[in-house]
XYZ file of C-alpha atoms in Angstrom:
119
model
C -32.113 188.027 110.623
C -28.888 186.641 109.144
C -29.495 183.275 110.828
C -32.997 183.205 109.363
C -31.647 183.935 105.872
C -28.907 181.325 106.250
C -31.606 178.815 107.240
C -33.542 179.584 104.065
C -30.422 179.058 101.967
C -29.649 175.767 103.727
C -33.199 174.524 103.116
C -32.945 175.537 99.462
C -29.611 173.724 99.104
C -31.042 170.601 100.730
C -34.065 170.743 98.410
C -31.682 170.939 95.415
C -29.914 167.737 96.528
C -27.315 169.041 98.946
C -23.773 170.228 98.517
C -22.664 167.361 96.288
C -25.510 167.986 93.850
C -24.793 171.719 93.793
C -21.109 171.114 93.142
C -21.951 168.779 90.267
C -24.364 171.326 88.766
C -21.912 174.221 89.217
C -19.112 172.255 87.566
C -21.395 171.350 84.657
C -22.445 174.997 84.177
C -18.863 176.266 84.259
C -17.540 173.496 81.998
C -20.255 174.171 79.422
C -19.533 177.892 79.354
C -15.738 177.522 79.331
C -15.922 174.883 76.573
C -17.833 177.224 74.294
C -15.557 180.178 75.019
C -12.396 178.121 74.477
C -13.614 176.639 71.194
C -15.508 179.579 69.727
C -12.689 181.397 67.960
C -14.577 184.608 68.779
C -14.278 184.696 72.575
C -11.280 184.007 74.785
C -10.657 183.335 78.459
C -7.558 184.962 79.942
C -7.318 182.598 82.937
C -5.193 179.442 83.016
C -7.350 176.309 83.041
C -6.063 175.225 86.476
C -6.977 178.586 88.009
C -10.487 179.047 86.623
C -13.409 179.835 88.878
C -16.648 177.877 88.976
C -18.537 181.031 89.943
C -17.101 183.881 87.869
C -16.234 183.241 84.236
C -14.309 186.108 82.640
C -14.060 186.321 78.891
C -13.097 188.746 76.177
C -14.234 189.309 72.637
C -11.544 189.074 69.960
C -12.437 192.634 68.999
C -12.840 194.837 72.076
C -14.539 197.476 69.892
C -17.597 195.193 70.045
C -17.780 195.146 73.857
C -20.361 197.924 74.096
C -22.602 196.345 71.452
C -22.272 192.950 73.148
C -23.344 194.369 76.508
C -26.221 196.332 74.990
C -27.520 193.293 73.126
C -27.172 191.140 76.225
C -29.147 193.628 78.283
C -31.915 193.656 75.673
C -32.164 189.883 76.126
C -32.304 190.179 79.922
C -28.698 189.045 80.399
C -27.484 191.569 82.953
C -24.269 192.520 84.733
C -21.892 190.943 82.240
C -19.465 193.848 82.164
C -16.059 192.788 83.445
C -14.184 194.349 86.323
C -13.092 197.907 85.595
C -9.407 197.061 86.059
C -9.520 194.007 83.776
C -12.169 194.808 81.184
C -13.917 192.294 78.995
C -16.909 190.400 80.324
C -17.643 188.365 83.419
C -20.503 185.925 83.835
C -21.275 185.327 87.501
C -22.849 181.880 87.666
C -23.493 181.424 91.359
C -25.621 178.657 92.869
C -28.983 180.211 91.997
C -28.118 180.509 88.293
C -29.758 177.639 86.436
C -28.506 175.662 83.450
C -31.351 177.305 81.504
C -29.714 180.680 82.182
C -26.353 179.332 80.992
C -28.030 178.102 77.810
C -29.620 181.531 77.282
C -26.219 183.196 77.625
C -24.629 180.700 75.239
C -27.415 181.186 72.697
C -26.829 184.934 72.796
C -23.052 184.557 72.577
C -23.403 182.300 69.523
C -25.866 184.706 67.897
C -23.606 187.685 68.553
C -20.519 185.896 67.270
C -22.304 184.836 64.072
C -23.521 188.383 63.434
C -20.108 189.950 64.095
C -17.598 187.420 62.769
């Protein structure tokens, strides 16, 4: 069964343009999200630039009292599983291969909306 599933993933990757295309897309998604976080003045990323992940983007709100409201609003918009790791807190956007740029844009739209309403 696992070989069958791996085969499906490999076919999907090939259909998307192969590993090079996926790396380019994943870098673009991460760069777009990190750029907004770093320049927002409302959100922050606690990870050094050289050590940042392309797949898991942690971030915090400047006011942690707003975390619960942020997560609730995100869930209402269909943006799920953004709660950060229990030992670190904050938020974490997992932007694995299957996450599209459209999904990144939806998250950014919500983040901008939330920041404007809570600044």
